[in-house]
Coordinates of C-alpha atoms and ligand atoms in Angstrom, one line a residue:
X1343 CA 138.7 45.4 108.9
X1344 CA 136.0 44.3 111.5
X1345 CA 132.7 46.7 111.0
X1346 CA 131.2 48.1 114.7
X1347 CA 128.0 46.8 115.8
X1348 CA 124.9 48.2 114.3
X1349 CA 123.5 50.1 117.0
X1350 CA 119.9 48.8 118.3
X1351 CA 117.5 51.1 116.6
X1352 CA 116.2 53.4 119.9
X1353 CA 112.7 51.9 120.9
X1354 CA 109.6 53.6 122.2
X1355 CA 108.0 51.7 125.1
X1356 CA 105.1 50.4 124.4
X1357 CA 101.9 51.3 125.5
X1358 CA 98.2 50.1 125.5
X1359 CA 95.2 52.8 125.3
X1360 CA 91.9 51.8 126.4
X1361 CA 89.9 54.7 124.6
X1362 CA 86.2 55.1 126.8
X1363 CA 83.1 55.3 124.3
X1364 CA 81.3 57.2 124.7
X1365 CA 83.0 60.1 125.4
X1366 CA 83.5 63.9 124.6
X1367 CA 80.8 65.7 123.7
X1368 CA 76.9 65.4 124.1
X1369 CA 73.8 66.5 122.4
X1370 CA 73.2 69.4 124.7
X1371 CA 76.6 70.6 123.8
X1372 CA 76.5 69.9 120.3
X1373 CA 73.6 72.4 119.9
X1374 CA 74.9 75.3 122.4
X1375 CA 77.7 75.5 120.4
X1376 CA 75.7 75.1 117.2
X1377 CA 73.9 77.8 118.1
X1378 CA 76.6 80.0 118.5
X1379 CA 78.1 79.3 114.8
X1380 CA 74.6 79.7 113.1
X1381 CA 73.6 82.9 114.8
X1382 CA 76.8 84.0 113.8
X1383 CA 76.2 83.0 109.9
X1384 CA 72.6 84.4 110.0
X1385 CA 73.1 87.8 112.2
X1386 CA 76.5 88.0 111.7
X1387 CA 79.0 89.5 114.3
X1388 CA 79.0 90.2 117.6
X1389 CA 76.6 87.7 119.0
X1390 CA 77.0 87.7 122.2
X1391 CA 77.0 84.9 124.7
X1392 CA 75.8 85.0 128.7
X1393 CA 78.8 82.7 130.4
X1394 CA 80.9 80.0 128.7
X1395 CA 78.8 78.3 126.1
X1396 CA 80.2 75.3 127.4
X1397 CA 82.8 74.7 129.9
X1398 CA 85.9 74.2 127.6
X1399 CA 88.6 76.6 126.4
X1400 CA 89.1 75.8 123.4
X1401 CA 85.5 75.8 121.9
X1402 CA 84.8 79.3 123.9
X1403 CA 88.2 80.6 121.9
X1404 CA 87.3 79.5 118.7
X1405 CA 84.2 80.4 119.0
X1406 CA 85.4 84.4 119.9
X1407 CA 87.4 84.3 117.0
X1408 CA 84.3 83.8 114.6
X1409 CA 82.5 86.9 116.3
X1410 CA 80.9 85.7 119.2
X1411 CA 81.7 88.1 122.5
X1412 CA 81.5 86.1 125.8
X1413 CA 79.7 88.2 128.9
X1414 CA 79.3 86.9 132.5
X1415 CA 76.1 89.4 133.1
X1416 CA 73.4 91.1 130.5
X1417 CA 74.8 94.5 132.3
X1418 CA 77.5 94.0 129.7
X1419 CA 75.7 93.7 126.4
X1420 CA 74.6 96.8 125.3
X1421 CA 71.4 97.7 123.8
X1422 CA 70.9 97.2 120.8
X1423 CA 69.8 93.5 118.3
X1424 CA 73.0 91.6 118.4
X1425 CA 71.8 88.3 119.3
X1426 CA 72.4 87.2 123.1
X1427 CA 73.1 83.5 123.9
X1428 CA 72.1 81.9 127.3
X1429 CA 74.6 78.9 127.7
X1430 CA 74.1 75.1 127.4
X1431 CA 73.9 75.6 131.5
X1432 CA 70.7 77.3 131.4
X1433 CA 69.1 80.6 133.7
X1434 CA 67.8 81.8 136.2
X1435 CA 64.2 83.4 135.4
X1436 CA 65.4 87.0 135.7
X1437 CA 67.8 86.2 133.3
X1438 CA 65.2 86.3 130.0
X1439 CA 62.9 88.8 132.3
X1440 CA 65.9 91.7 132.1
X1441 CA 66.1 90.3 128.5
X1442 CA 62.9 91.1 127.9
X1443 CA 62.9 94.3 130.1
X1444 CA 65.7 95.9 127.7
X1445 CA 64.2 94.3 124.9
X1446 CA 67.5 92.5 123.8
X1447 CA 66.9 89.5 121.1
X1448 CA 67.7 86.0 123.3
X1449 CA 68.3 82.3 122.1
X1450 CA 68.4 79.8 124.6
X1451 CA 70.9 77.1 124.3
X1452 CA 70.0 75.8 127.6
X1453 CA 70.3 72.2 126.7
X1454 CA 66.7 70.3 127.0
X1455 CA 67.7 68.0 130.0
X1456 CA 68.3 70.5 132.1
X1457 CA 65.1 72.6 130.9
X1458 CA 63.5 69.5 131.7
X1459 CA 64.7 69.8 135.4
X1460 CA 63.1 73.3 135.3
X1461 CA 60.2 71.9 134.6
X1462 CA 59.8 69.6 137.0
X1463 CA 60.8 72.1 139.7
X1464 CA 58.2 74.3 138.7
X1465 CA 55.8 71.4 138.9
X1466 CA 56.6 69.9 142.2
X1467 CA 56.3 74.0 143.5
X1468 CA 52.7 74.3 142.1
X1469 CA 51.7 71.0 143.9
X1470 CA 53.0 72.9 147.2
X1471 CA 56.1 71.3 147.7
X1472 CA 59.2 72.1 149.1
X1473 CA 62.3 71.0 146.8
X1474 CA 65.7 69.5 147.7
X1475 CA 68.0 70.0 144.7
X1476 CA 71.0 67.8 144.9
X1477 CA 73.8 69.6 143.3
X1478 CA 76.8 71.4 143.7
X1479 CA 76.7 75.1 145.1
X1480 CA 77.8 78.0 142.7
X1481 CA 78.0 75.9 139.3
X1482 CA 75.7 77.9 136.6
X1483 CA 73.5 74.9 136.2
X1484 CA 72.2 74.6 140.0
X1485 CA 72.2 79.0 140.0
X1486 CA 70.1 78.4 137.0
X1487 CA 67.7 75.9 138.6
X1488 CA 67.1 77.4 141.7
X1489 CA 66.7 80.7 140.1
X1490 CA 63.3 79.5 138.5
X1491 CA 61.7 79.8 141.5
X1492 CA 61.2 82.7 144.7
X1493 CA 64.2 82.5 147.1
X1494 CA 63.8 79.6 149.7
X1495 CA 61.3 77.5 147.3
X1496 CA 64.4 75.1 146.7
X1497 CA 67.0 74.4 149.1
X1498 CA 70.6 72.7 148.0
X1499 CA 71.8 69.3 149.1
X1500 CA 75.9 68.5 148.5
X1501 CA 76.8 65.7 150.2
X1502 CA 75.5 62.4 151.9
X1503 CA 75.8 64.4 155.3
X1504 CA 74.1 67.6 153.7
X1505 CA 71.1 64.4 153.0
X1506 CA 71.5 63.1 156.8
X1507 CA 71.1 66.7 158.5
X1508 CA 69.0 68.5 156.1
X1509 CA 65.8 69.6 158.3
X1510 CA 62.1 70.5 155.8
X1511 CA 59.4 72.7 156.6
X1512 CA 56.7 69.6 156.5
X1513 CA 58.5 66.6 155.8
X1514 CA 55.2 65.0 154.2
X1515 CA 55.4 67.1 151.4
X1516 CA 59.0 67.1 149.8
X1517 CA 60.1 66.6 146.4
X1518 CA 63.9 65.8 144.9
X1519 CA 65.3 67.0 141.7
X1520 CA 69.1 66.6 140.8
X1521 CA 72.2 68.7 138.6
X1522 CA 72.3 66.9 135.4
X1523 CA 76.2 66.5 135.7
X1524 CA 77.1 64.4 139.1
X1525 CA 78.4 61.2 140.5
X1526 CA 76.1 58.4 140.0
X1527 CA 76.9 56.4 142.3
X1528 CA 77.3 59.4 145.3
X1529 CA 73.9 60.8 144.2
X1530 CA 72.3 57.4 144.5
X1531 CA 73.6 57.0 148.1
X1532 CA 71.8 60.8 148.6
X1533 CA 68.8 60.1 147.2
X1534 CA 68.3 56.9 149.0
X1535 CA 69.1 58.4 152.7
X1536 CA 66.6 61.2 151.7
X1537 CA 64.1 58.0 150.7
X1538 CA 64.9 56.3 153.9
X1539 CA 64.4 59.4 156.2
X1540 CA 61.3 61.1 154.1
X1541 CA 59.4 58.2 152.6
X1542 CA 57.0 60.3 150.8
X1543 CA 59.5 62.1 149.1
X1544 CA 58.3 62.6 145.7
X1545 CA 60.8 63.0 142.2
X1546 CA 61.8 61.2 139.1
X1547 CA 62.4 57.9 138.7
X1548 CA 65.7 57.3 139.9
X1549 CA 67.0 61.0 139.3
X1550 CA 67.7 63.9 136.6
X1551 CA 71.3 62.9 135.6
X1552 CA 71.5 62.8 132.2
X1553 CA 72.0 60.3 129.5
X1554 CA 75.8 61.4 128.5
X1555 CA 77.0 61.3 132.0
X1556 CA 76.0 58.4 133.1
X1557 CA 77.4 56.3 129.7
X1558 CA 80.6 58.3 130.4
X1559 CA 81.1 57.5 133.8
X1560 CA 80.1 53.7 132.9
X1561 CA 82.8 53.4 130.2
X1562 CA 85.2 54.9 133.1
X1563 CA 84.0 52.4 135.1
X1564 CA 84.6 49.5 132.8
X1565 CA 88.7 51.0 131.9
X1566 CA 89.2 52.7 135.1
X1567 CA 90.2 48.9 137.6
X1568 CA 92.1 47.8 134.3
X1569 CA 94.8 50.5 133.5
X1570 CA 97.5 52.2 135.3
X1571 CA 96.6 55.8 134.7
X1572 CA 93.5 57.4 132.7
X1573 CA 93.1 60.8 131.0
X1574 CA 89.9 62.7 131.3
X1575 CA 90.4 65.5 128.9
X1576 CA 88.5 68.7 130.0
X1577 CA 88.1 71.6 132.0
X1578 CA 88.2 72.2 135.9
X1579 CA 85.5 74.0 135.8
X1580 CA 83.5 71.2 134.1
X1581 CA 81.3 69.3 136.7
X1582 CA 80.7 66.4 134.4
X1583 CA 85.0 66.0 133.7
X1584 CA 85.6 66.1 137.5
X1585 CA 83.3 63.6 138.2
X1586 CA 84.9 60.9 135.7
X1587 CA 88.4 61.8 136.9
X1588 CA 86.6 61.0 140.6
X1589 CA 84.6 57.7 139.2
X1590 CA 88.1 56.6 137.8
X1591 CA 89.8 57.1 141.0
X1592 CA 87.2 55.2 142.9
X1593 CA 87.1 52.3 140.5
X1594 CA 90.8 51.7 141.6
X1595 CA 92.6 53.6 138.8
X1596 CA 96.4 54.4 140.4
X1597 CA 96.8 57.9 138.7
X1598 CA 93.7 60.2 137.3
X1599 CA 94.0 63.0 135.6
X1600 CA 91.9 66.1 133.9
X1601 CA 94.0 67.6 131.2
X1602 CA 93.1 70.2 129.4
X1603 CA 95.6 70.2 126.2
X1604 CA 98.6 68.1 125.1
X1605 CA 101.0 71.2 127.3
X1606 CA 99.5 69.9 129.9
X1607 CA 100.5 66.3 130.6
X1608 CA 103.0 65.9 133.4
X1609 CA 105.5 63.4 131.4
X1610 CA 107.0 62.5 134.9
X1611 CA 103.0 61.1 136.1
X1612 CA 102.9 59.0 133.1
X1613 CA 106.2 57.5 133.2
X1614 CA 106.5 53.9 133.1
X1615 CA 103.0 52.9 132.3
X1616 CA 101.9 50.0 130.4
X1617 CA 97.9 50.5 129.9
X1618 CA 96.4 54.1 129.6
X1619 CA 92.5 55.0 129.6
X1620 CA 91.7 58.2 127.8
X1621 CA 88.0 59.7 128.1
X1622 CA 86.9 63.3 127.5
X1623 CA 84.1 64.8 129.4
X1624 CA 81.0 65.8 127.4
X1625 CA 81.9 69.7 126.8
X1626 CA 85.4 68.4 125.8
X1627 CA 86.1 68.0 121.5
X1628 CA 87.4 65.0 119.8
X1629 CA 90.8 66.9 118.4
X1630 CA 91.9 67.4 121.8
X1631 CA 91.2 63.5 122.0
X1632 CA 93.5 63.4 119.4
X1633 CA 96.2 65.8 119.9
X1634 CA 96.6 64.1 123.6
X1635 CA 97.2 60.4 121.6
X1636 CA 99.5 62.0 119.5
X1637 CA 101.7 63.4 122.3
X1638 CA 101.6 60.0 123.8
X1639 CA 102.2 58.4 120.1
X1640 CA 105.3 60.5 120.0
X1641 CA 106.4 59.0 123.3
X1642 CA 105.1 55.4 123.2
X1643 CA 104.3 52.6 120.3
X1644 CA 100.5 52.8 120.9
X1645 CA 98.3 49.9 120.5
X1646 CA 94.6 51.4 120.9
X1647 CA 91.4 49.3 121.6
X1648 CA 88.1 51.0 122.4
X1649 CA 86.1 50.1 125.7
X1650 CA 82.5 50.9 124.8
X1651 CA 79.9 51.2 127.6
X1652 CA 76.5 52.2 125.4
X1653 CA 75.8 53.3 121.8
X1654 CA 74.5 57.3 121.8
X1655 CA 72.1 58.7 118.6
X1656 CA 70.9 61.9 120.9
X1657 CA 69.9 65.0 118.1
X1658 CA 68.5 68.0 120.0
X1659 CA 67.1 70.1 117.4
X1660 CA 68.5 74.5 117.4
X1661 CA 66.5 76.6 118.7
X1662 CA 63.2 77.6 117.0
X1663 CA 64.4 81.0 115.6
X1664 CA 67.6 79.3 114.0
X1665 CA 65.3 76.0 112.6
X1666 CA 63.0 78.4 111.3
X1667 CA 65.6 80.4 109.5
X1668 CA 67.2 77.2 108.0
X1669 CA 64.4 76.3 107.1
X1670 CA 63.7 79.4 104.7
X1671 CA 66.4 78.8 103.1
Ligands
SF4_1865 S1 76.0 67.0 129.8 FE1 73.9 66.3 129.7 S2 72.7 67.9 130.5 FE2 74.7 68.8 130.1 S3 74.5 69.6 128.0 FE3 75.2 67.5 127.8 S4 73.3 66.2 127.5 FE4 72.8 68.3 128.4

């Protein structure tokens, strides 16, 4: 008797991943949510923390489970010497002053770079100047940078036409500072129209965006022309994950998309792809990396190759009150 054919073994498609380096998260984040876990092993539950420690579900979740009660106000911590948490985004100065006020116990887990920005606000506004910040309206970074100075001391720039329209008091005595999370390219267009229009214009050096979004959008840059879709994992409500899902689409990438978990992925999006970039944006942690490559690895046969753009070694040391107390032990 003749035997029936063996039946072709059912074969996944295959697909290549261009993994970005660096990605995920940065040393600002690393510490904020650091400093979270060790208040929580010195003080022990609650601590509580003013706004998401850093823009990512999954950390804030975890996080609550351990102890750690998340507040959008100090109205809603009450008295008392839980520890209270200001996030990675950093405050506005009447944050710590109704801290202080109500004698509540504060950490800061402002990350430097964008304490750094403070700073140089407060500079340019004891040389008597009037500050542009270039940022985004209403994210807790830009509320916490113009909050360090007296209402109309800074005004907000958005957009190239925000640069082309925007009208100073005295135009010979205007300084720039920038969000830490945006576009580098778009805030490089802003900052030169403001050059071109106020030559004196005094501010950093090219401009305050930090060191992990710029080598993020980079490695985006570099994957983005080269694959048919790309993955930013994060949150919407992360500025610096919305701005590689917007680099990738401007470097020519077909499909971009921000995902938060592996639930999320529209199958039908990614259908009959050959070349895939993944990133993840810098508040975003590697095992979400992974559990998005394993959904696709269920899918596809995966060949992976990473696309690095810079090498990172960024330590910020915890805040003095959590060194100290490691340091006693
Ligand atoms: S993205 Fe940049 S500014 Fe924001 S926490 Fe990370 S290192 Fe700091």
């Amino acid at each position: 008797m003749t035997q029936p054919p063996e039946k072709p073994a059912l074969q996944k498609p295959s697909l290549k991943v261009l993994l970005c380096s660096p990605r995920g998260f940065c040393a600002g984040v690393v510490r904020a949510i650091e400093s979270v876990e060790r208040a929580l092993e010195i003080y022990g539950a609650p601590v509580y923390v003013r706004h998401e420690i850093v823009h990512n579900r999954y950390v804030v979740e975890g996080l609550r489970k351990k102890g750690a009660i998340f507040v959008e106000e100090l109205h809603e911590v009450p008295d008392g010497d839980a520890p209270v948490i200001f996030s990675a985004h950093g405050v506005s100065r009447s944050v710590p002053e109704e801290a202080a006020r109500r004698n509540l116990f504060t950490l800061d887990a402002t990350c430097p770079l964008v304490t750094k920005v403070h700073r140089e606000a407060e500079i340019h506004f004891r040389r008597g100047r009037e500050i542009v910040l270039i940022g985004h309206a209403g994210h807790p970074e830009v509320v916490g940078t113009m909050g360090q100075l007296p209402a109309g001391a800074i005004s907000l720039i958005e957009t190239l036409a925000g640069a082309e329209k925007f009208v100073p008091r005295d135009e010979n005595n205007l300084a720039y500072v920038t969000q830490t999370t945006l576009s580098v390219n778009d805030t490089a267009a802003i900052v030169e129209r403001l050059k071109a229009r106020f030559p004196g214009i005094a501010g950093p050096h090219k401009d305050d965006i930090c060191y992990a979004t710029t080598n993020r959008q980079e490695a985006v840059k570099r994957v983005a022309p080269i694959v048919d879709a790309l993955i930013v994992v994060g949150a919407p409500n992360s500025s610096n994950s919305q701005r590689l899902k917007e680099v990738a689409e401007r470097a020519g990438c077909p499909h971009a998309a921000l995902v938060q978990r592996a639930a999320d992925i529209d199958w039908v999006q990614f259908g009959a792809i050959a070349r895939l970039g993944i990133t993840a944006g810098a508040s975003a942690p590697e095992v979400l990396v992974e559990e998005i490559m394993d959904a696709f690895a269920a899918r596809y046969a995966l060949s992976v190759e990473t696309v690095s753009a810079a090498e990172e070694g960024v330590f910020f040391p915890l805040p003095r009150p959590l060194r100290e107390s490691q340091a006693a032990e």
